[in-house]
Coordinates of C-alpha atoms in Angstrom, one line a residue:
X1 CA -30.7 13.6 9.2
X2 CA -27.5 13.5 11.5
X3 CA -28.0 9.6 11.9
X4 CA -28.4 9.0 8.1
X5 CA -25.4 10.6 7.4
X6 CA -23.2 8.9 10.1
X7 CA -25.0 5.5 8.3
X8 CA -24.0 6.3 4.8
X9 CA -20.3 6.7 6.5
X10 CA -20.2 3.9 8.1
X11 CA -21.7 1.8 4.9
X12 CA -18.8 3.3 3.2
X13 CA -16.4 2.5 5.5
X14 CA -14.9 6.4 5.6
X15 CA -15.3 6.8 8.6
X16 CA -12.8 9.4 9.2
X17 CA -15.3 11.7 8.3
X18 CA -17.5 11.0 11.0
X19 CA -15.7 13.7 13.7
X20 CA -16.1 16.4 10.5
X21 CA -19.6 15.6 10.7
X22 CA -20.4 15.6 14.6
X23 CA -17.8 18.9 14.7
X24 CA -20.1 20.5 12.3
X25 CA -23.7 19.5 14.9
X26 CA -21.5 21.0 17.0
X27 CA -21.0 17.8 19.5
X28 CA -17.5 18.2 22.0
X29 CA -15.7 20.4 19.4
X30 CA -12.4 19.5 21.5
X31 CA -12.5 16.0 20.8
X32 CA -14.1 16.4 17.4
X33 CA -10.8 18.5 16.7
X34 CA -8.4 16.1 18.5
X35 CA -10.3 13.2 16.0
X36 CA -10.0 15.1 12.7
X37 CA -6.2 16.0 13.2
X38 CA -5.2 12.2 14.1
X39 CA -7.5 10.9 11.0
X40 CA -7.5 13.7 8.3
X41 CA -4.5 16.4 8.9
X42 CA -1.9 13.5 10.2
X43 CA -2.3 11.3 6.9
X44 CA -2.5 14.3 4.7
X45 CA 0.4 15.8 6.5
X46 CA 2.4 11.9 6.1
X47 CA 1.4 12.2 2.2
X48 CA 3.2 16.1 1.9
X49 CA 6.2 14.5 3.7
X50 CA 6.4 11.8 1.2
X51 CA 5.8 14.3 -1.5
X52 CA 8.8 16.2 -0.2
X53 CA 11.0 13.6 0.1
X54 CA 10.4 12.0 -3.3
X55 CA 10.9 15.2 -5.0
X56 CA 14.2 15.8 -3.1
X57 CA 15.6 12.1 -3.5
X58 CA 14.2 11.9 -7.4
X59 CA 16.2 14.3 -9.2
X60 CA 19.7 12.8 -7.0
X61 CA 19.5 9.2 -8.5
X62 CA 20.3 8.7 -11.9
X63 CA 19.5 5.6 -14.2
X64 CA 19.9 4.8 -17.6
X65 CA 16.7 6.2 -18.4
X66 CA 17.6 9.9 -16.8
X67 CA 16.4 10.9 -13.4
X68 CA 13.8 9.7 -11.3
X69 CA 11.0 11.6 -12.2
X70 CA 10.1 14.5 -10.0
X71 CA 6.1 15.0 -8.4
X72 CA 5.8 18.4 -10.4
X73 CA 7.3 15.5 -13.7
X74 CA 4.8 13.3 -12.8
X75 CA 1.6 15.7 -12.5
X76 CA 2.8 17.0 -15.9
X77 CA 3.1 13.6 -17.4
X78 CA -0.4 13.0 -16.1
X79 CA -1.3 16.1 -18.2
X80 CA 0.4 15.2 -21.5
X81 CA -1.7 11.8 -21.3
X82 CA -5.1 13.6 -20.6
X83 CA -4.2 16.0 -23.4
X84 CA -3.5 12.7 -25.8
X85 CA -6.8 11.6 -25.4
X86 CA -8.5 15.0 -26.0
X87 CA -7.2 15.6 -29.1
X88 CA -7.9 12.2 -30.5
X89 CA -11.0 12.3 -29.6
X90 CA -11.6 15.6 -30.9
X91 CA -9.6 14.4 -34.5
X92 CA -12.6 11.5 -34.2
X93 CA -15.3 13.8 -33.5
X94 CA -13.7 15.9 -36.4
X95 CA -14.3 13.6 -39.3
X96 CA -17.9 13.0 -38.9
X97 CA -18.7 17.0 -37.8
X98 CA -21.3 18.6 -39.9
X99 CA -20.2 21.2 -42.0
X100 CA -20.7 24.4 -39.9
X101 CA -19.0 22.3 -37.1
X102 CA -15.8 21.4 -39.3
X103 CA -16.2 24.8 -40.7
X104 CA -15.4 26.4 -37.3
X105 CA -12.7 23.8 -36.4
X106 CA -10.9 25.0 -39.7
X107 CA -10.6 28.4 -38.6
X108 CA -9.7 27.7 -35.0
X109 CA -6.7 25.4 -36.2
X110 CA -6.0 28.5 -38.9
X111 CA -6.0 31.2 -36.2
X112 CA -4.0 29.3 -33.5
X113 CA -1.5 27.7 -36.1
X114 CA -0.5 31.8 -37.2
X115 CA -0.5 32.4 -32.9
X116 CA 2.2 29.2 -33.0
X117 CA 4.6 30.6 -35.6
X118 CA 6.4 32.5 -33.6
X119 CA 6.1 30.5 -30.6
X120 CA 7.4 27.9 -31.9
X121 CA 10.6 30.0 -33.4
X122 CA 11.3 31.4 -29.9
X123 CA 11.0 28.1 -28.5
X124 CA 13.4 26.6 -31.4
X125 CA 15.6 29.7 -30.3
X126 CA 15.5 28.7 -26.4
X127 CA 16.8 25.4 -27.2
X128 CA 19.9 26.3 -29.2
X129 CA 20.6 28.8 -26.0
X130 CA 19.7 26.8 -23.4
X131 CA 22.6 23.5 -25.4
X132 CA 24.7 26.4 -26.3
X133 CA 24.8 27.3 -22.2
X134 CA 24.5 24.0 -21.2
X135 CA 28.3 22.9 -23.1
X136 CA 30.0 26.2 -22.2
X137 CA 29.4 25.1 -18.7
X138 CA 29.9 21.4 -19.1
X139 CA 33.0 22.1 -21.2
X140 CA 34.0 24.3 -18.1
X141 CA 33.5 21.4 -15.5
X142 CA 35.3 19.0 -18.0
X143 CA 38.6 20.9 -18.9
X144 CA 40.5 20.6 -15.6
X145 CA 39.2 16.9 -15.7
X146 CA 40.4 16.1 -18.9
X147 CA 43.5 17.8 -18.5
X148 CA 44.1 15.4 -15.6
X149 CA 43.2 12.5 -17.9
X150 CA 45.2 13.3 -20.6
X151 CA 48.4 13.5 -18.0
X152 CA 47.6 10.4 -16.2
X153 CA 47.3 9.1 -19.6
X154 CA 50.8 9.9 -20.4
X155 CA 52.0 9.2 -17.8
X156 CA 50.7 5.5 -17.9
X157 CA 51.3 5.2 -21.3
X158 CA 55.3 6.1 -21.0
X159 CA 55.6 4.1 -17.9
X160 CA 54.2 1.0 -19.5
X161 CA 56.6 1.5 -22.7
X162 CA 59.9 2.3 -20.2
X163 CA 59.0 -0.4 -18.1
X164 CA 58.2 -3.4 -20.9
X165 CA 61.9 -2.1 -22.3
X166 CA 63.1 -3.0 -19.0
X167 CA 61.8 -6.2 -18.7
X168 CA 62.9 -7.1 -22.0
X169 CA 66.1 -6.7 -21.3
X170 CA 66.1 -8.1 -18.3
X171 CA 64.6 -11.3 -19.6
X172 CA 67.6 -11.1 -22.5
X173 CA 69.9 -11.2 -19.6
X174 CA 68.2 -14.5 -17.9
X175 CA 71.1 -16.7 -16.9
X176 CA 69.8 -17.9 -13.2
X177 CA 66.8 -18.9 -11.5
X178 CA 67.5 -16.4 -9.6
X179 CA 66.9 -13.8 -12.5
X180 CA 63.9 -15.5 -13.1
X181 CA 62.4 -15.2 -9.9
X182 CA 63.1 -11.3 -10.1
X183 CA 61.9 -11.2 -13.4
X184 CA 58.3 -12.5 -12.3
X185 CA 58.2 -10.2 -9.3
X186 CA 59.1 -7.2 -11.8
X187 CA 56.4 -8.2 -13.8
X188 CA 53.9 -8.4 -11.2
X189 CA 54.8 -5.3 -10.1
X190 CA 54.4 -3.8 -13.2
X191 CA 51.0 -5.4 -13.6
X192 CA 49.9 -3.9 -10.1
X193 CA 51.0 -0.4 -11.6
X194 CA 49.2 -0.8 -14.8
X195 CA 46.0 -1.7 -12.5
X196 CA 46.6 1.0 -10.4
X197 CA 47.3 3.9 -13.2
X198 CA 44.4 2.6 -15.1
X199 CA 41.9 3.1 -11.8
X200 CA 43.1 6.6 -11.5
X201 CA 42.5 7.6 -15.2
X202 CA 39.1 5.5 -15.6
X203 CA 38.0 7.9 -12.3
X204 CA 38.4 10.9 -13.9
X205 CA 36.7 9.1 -17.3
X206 CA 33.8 8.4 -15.4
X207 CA 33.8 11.6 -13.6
X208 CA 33.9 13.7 -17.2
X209 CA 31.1 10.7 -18.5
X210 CA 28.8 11.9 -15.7
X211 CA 28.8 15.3 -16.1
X212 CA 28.5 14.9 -19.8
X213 CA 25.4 12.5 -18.8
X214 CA 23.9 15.4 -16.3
X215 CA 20.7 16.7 -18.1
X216 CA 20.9 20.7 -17.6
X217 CA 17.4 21.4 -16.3
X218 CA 17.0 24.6 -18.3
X219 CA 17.7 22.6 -21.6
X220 CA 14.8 20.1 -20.5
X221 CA 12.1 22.7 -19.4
X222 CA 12.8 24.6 -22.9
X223 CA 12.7 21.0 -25.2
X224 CA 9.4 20.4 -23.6
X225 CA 8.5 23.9 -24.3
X226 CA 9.3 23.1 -27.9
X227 CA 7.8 19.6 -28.0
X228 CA 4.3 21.3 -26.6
X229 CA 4.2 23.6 -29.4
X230 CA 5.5 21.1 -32.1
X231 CA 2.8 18.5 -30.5
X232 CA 0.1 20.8 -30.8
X233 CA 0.7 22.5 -34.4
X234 CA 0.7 18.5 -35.5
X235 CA -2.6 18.4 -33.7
X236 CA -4.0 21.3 -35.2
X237 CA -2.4 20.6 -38.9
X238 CA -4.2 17.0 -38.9
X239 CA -7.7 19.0 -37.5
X240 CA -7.3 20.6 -40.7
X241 CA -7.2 17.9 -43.0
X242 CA -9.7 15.7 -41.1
X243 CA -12.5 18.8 -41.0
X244 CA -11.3 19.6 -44.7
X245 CA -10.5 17.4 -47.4
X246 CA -10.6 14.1 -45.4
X247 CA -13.8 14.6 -43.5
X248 CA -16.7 12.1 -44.4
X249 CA -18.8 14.6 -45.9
X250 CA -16.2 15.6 -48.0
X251 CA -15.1 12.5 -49.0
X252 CA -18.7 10.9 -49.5
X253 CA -19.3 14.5 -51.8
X254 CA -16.3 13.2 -54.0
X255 CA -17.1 9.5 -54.2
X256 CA -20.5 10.8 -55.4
X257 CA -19.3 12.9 -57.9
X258 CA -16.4 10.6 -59.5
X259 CA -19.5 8.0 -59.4
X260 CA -22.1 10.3 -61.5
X261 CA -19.4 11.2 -63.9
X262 CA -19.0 7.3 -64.7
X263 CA -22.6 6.4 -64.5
X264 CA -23.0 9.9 -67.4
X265 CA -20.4 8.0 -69.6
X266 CA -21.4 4.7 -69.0
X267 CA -24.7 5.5 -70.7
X268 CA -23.9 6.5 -74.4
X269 CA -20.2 3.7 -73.9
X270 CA -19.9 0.7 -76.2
X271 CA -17.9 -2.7 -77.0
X272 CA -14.9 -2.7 -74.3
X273 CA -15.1 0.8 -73.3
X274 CA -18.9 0.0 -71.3
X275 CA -16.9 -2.5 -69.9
X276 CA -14.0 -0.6 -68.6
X277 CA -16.2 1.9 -67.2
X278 CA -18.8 -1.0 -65.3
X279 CA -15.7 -2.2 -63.8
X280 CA -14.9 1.3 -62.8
X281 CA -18.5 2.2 -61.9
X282 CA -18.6 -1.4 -59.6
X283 CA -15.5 0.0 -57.9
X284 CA -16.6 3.3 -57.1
X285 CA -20.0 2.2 -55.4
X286 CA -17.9 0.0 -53.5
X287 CA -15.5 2.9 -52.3
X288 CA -18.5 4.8 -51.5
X289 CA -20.0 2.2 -49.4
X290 CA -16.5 2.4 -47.3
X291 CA -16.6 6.2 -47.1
X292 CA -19.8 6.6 -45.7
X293 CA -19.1 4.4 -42.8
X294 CA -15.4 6.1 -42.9
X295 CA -14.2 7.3 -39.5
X296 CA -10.9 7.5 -37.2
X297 CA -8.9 5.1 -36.9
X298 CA -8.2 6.3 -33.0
X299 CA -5.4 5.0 -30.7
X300 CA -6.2 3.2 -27.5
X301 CA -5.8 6.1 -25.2
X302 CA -5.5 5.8 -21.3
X303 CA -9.0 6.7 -20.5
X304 CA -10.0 3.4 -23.4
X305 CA -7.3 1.0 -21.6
X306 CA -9.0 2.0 -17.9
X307 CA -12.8 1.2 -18.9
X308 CA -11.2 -2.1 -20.5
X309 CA -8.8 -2.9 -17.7
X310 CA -12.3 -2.5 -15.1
X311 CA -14.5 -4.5 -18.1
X312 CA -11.7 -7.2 -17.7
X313 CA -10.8 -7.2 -13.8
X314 CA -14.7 -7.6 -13.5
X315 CA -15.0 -10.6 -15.7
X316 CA -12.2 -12.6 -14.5
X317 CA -13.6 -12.1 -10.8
X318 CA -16.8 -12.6 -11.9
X319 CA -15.8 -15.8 -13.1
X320 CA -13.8 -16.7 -9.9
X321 CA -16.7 -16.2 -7.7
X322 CA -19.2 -17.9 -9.8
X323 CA -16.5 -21.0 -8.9
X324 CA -15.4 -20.3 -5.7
X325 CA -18.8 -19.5 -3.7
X326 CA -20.6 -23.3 -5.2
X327 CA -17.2 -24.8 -4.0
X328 CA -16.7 -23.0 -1.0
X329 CA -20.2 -23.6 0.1
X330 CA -19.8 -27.7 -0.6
X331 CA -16.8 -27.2 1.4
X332 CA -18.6 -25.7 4.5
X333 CA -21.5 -27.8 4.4
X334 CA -19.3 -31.3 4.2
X335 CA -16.1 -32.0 5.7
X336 CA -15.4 -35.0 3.3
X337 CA -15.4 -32.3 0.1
X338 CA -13.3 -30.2 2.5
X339 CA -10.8 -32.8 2.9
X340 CA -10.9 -33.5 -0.7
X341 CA -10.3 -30.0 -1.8
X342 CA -7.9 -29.3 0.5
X343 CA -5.1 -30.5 -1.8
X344 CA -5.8 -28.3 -4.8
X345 CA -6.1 -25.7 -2.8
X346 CA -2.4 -26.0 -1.3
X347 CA -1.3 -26.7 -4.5
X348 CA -2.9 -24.3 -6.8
X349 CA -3.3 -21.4 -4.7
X350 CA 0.7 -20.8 -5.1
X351 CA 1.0 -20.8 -8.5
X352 CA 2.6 -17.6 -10.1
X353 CA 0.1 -15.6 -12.2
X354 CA 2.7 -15.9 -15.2
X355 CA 2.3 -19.4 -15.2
X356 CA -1.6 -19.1 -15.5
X357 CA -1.5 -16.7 -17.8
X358 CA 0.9 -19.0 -20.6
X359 CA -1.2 -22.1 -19.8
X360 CA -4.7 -20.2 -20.6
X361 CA -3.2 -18.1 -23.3
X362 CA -1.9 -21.4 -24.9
X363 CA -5.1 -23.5 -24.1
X364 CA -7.7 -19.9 -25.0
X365 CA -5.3 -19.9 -28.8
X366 CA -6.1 -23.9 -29.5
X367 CA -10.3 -22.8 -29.0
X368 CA -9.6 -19.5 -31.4
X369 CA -6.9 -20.5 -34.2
X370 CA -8.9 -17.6 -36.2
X371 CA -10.0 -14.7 -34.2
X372 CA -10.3 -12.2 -36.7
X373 CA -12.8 -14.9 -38.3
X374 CA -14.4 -16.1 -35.1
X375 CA -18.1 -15.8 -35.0
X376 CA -18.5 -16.4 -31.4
X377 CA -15.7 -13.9 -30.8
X378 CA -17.8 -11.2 -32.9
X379 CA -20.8 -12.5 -31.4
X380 CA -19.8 -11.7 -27.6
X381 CA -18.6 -8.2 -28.8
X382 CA -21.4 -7.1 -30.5
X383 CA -23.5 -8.2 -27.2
X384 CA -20.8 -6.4 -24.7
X385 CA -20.0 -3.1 -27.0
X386 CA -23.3 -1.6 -26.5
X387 CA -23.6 -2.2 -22.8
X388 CA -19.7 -0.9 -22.2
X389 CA -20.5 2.0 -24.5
X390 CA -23.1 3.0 -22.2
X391 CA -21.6 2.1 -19.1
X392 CA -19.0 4.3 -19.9
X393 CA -20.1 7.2 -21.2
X394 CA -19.3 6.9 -24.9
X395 CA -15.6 6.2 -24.3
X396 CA -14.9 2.7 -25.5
X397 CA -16.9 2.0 -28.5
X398 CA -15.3 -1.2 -29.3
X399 CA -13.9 -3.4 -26.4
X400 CA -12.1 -5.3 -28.6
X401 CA -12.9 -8.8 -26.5
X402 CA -9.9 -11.4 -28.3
X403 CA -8.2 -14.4 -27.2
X404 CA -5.8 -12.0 -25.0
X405 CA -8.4 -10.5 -23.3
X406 CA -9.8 -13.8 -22.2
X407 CA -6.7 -15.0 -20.9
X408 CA -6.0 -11.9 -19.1
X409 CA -9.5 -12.5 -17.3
X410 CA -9.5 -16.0 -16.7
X411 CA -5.7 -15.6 -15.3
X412 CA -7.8 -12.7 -12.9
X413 CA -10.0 -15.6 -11.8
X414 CA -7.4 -18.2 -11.2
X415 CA -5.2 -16.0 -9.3
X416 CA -8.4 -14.4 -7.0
X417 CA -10.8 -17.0 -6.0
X418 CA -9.1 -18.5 -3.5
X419 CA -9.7 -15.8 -0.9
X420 CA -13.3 -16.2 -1.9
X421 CA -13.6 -19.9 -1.6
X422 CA -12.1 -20.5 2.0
X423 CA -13.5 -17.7 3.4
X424 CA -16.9 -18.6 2.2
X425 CA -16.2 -22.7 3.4
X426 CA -15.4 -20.7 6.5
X427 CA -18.8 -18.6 6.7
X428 CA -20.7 -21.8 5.9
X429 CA -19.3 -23.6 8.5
X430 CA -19.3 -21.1 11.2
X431 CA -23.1 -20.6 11.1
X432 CA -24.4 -21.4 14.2
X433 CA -26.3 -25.1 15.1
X434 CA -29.3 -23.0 16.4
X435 CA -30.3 -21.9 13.2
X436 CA -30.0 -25.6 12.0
X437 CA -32.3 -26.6 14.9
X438 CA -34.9 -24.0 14.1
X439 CA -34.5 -25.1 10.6
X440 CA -35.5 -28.9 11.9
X441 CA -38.3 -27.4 13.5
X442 CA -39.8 -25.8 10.9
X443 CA -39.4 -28.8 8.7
X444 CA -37.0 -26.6 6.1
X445 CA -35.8 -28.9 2.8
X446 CA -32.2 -28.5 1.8
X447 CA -32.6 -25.3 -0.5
X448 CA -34.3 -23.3 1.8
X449 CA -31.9 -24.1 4.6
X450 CA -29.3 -23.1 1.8
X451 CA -30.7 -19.9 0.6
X452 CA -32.7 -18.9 4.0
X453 CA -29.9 -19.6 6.9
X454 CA -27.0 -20.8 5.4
X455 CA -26.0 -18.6 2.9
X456 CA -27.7 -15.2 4.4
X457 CA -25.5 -16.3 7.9
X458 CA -22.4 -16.5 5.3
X459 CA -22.9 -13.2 3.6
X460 CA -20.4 -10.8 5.7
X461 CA -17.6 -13.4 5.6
X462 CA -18.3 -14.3 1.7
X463 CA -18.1 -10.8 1.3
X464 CA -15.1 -10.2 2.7
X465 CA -13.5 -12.8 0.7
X466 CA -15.1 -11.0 -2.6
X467 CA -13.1 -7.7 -1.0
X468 CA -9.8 -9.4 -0.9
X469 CA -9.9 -11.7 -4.5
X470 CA -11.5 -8.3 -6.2
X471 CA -7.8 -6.8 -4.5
X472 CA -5.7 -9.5 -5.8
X473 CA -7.2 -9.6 -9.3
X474 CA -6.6 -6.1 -10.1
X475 CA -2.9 -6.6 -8.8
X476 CA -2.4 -9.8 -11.3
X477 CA -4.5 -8.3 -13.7
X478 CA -1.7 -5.3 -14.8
X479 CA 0.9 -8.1 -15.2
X480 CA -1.3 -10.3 -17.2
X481 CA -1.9 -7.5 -19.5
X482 CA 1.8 -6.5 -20.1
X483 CA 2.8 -9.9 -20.9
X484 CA -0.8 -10.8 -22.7
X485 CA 0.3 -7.3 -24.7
X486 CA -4.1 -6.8 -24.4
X487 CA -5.1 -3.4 -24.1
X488 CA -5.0 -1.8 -20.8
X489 CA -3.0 -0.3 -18.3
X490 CA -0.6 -2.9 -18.4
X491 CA 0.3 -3.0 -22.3
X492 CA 0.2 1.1 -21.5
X493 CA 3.1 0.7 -18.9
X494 CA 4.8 -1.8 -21.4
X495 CA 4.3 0.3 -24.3
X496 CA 5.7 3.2 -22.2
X497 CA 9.1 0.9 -21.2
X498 CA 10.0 0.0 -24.8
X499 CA 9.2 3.5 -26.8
X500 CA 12.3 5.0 -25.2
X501 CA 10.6 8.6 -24.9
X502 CA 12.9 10.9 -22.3
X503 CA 9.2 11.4 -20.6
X504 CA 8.4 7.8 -20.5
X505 CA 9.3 7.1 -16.4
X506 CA 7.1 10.2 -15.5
X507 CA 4.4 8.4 -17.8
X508 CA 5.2 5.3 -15.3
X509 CA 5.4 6.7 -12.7
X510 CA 1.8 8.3 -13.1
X511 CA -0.1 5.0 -13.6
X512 CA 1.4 4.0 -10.0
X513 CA -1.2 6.3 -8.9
X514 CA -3.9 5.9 -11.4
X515 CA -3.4 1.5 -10.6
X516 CA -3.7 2.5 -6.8
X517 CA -6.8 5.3 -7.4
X518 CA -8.6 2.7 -9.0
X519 CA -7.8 0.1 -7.1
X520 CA -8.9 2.4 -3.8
X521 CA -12.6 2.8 -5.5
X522 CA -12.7 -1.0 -6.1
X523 CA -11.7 -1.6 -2.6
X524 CA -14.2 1.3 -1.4
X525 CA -17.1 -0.3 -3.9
X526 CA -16.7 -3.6 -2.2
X527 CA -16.7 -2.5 1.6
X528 CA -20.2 -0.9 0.7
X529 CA -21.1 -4.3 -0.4
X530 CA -20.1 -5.8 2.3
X531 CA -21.5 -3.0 5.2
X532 CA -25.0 -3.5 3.1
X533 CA -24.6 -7.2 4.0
X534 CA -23.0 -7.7 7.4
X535 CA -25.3 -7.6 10.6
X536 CA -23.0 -7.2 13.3
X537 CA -22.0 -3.8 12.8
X538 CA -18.1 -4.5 13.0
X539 CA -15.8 -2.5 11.0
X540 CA -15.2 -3.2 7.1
X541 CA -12.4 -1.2 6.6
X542 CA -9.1 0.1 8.0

C-alpha cells in the first residue's frame, strides 16, 4: 500500500508529500521532519510573508482607481462574485420551479425582505455618520492647510500686481539700453518669483486634494454594509416576481386563459370581427409557444466564463498539437524538412499573440459574415452544448461557440505549438539507432517503426512539450479574450476595468489567483500525463 501511494505521488509530481507519508509509516521521523519543514512549512510560511507584506504595502499606494486592494478586499471580492452566480442561478432555477417550490421561495423572499427593513435603515443611518465623521475630520486636517493657501495666495496675488506696476513704470521710463537690460533682468526675476510662489501654494493644493481623496475606512466598510443589503433586497424583490407573476407556470396559465377566452368569442363572431379575433387568436398561440419554452435570460457569471475559458484553452491546444506533433515528427525523422522548417519557425514563433489574434479574427469574420444565421455555427453548438453541459455539471448550458471564440482558440494554437513541435522533432531524433537496427532485423515497414519505436521512444519529450504549449496557451488565451471581448475570464477582467465600480480592482485582483489556480491544475493534469508516459523515472515537475 505504502509503495502505491509513493507511485500516485510521484505520477502527480507532488512529491512534497512524500516525507508526510514515510513520517506517518514511521520511517527516520528526524529527517521526515527536517523534509516536511524545507518543502511544506517553508513555502507556506513564504506565502504568509507575502500575504503580510501585500496587505501592509496595499492600502499605502494610491491610484486613480482608490487603494490597492487589501488580501482581506480580495477574499471578499472573491465572495461577492460566488454570491453573483448563486443568485442568478437561483432567479433561473426560480422561473421554471413547480409551484410548491416557487410557493416556498415567495415566502422566504417575504420573511427576509421584513428582516432587511430595518437593516437596511440602520445601515442607510451608518453611512450618513460614518460622511458626516469622515468631513468633520477632513475639514479638521484641511483648515490649517487652507488657511496657508489662502495667505500664500495673497500674498502672490499682491506681489504680482505691485510688481507688474513696477515694471510698467519702469518700462515708461526706458531711455537707455542700459534700462533695458535691467528691465529684462526685473522681469526674469519676477518670473522666477511667480514660479516659485506658485510651487509653494500648488503644495499645499495638492496636500488639501489628497486628503480630500483619502477614502475614510469606516465610511467604506459601512457603504459595503449598505450595498450588501441593498444587493440582496434586489435579489430577493426579483425572486418574487420570477416565482410569482413572471414564472412559466404562471405565465403559460395566463396565455392559456387570454387564448380560451378568444377561441369562446371566436365561435359565435362574424364579418370583420371573426377576423380581428383569428388574428388575435393566431397571435396568442404564438405567444404561448414562447412562454412555454420561457426561461432566464442569465448573465455570464464567473463560474460560466471558467468552463468556457478551459472549453476554449483545450481547443486551441488541441488544435496546435494535432499540427505540431505530424510536423515535428517529419522534422525528426528528415533533416531536409528540418532545414526547411527551420525558417518559419524563427519567424513565426515571435509573433505577438495580438497580432494573431487580428489576423484570425479578420480572416474567422470573412468565413462567418452571418453568425447569428450560420448553420455550421449552430451545428457545432448543438454537437458541443450537450457534452460541455455534462462535463460541467450543468453550469454552461450554452457555450455560445461564435466567430470570437474561434479566434480566441486558433490564436491559443498559434501562440502554443511551437514548444510542442521542436520538442517532439527533438524526441524523434534522439531515439536511439539500436532500436532502428532491431527494427531492420525484424523487417518492421515504416508505420510500425513509427507507431512501435519511434513515437513510443518520443512520448516523455512530446509530452513535455504538450506541458509547456498547454502553459503558454492559457497565458495568451486571457489576452485574446479581452481583446476578442468572447466570454471568459478575460472579457470578465475587461468588463471589470471599464464598469468603474469602487470594488472593481479587488474583482482583479481575485482572478490573478483564480488564472494561476487554474492554470496550476492544468500544469498538474499534464505532469500526470507525462509521469504515465515517461520510462526513465526522472522528475516531471519542480
Amino acid at each position: 500500500m505504502k509503495y502505491r501511494i509513493f507511485k500516485a505521488i510521484d505520477v502527480c509530481g507532488m512529491n512534497f508529500l512524500t516525507p508526510v507519508v514515510r513520517l506517518m509509516y514511521g520511517e527516520e521521523p528526524q529527517k521526515q521532519l527536517k523534509d516536511i519543514g524545507r518543502f511544506i512549512v517553508v513555502p507556506m510560511v513564504a506565502f504568509m510573508v507575502f500575504i503580510g507584506v501585500w496587505g501592509f504595502l496595499a492600502p499605502r499606494h494610491t491610484t486613480k482607481y482608490g487603494a490597492v486592494p487589501t488580501p482581506a478586499e480580495t477574499w471578499d471580492a472573491w465572495g461577492s462574485i460566488l454570491t453573483f452566480h448563486e443568485r442568478e442561478t437561483a432567479k433561473e432555477q426560480a422561473i421554471v420551479a413547480p409551484a410548491a417550490e416557487r410557493e416556498a421561495v415567495e415566502k422566504f423572499a417575504d420573511a427576509r425582505l421584513e428582516e432587511l427593513q430595518p437593516l437596511i435603515a440602520e445601515a442607510k443611518q451608518g453611512v450618513a455618520d460614518a460622511r458626516a465623521a469622515e468631513k468633520e475630520r477632513k475639514d479638521e486636517l484641511i483648515a490649517p492647510l487652507q488657511a496657508e493657501y489662502d495667505q500664500l495666495k495673497e500674498e502672490y496675488d499682491a506681489g504680482r500686481k505691485e510688481q507688474q506696476a513696477e515694471l510698467k513704470a519702469a518700462a515708461e521710463a526706458i531711455a537707455t539700453d542700459a534700462d533695458r537690460q535691467a528691465l529684462t533682468e526685473e522681469y526674469l526675476a519676477l518670473d522666477a518669483w511667480m514660479d516659485e510662489k506658485k510651487e509653494a501654494y500648488n503644495k499645499v493644493k495638492d496636500q488639501i486634494g489628497l486628503i480630500r481623496n483619502q477614502k475614510d475606512p469606516e465610511l467604506l466598510a459601512a457603504i459595503a454594509l449598505e450595498t450588501n443589503y441593498a444587493e440582496e433586497a434586489q435579489f430577493l424583490r426579483k425572486m418574487q416576481e420570477l416565482a410569482g407573476p413572471s414564472s412559466r407556470e404562471e405565465t403559460v396559465a395566463s396565455a392559456e386563459a387570454k387564448l380560451a377566452e378568444y377561441e369562446e368569442q371566436y365561435a359565435s363572431a362574424t364579418g370583420s370581427q371573426a377576423l380581428t379575433l383569428a388574428k388575435r387568436q393566431v397571435s396568442q398561440i404564438r405567444r404561448l409557444e414562447r412562454d412555454r419554452e420561457k426561461t432566464y435570460a442569465k448573465p455570464w457569471t464567473l463560474p460560466m466564463q471558467v468552463v468556457r475559458s478551459i472549453f476554449c484553452v483545450f481547443t486551441g491546444f488541441l488544435i496546435g498539437v494535432g499540427i505540431a506533433v505530424p510536423l515535428g515528427v517529419l522534422c525528426g525523422l528528415s533533416k531536409t524538412f528540418m532545414a526547411a522548417m527551420t525558417p518559419f519557425i524563427a519567424l513565426f514563433k515571435p509573433v505577438s499573440p495580438i497580432v494573431w489574434l487580428l489576423i484570425l479574427w479578420i480572416i474567422v469574420g470573412g468565413f462567418f459574415p452571418d453568425p447569428n444565421n450560420s448553420p455550421f455555427l449552430e451545428g457545432i453548438n448543438s454537437i458541443v452544448n450537450s457534452f460541455v453541459w455534462l462535463v460541467s455539471f450543468g453550469i454552461v448550458k450554452d457555450l455560445q461557440i461564435n466567430p470570437a471564440f474561434i479566434a480566441s482558440a486558433l490564436t491559443v494554437s498559434m501562440c502554443s505549438l511551437w514548444a510542442t513541435l521542436t520538442n517532439t522533432a527533438l524526441g524523434v531524433a534522439s531515439v536511439d539507432q539500436d532500436h532502428y537496427n532491431v527494427a531492420r532485423v525484424l523487417r518492421l515497414g515504416f508505420w510500425d517503426r513509427l507507431f512501435k519505436i519511434v513515437l513510443p521512444s518520443a512520448l516523455p519529450l512530446v509530452f513535455a512539450g504538450m506541458r509547456i504549449s498547454l502553459g503558454v496557451g492559457w497565458m495568451v488565451l486571457i489576452a485574446a479574450e479581452l481583446l476578442a471581448s468572447s466570454e471568459g475570464l478575460g472579457k470578465f477582467v475587461n468588463d471589470m476595468f471599464q464598469n468603474g465600480d469602487s470594488r472593481s480592482f479587488a474583482f482583479i485582483m481575485a482572478m490573478v489567483f483564480v488564472v494561476g489556480v487554474i492554470g496550476l491544475v492544468l500544469d498538474r493534469i499534464m505532469i500526470v500525463l507525462q509521469r504515465l508516459v515517461s520510462f526513465d523515472g526522472g522528475a516531471a515537475a519542480v
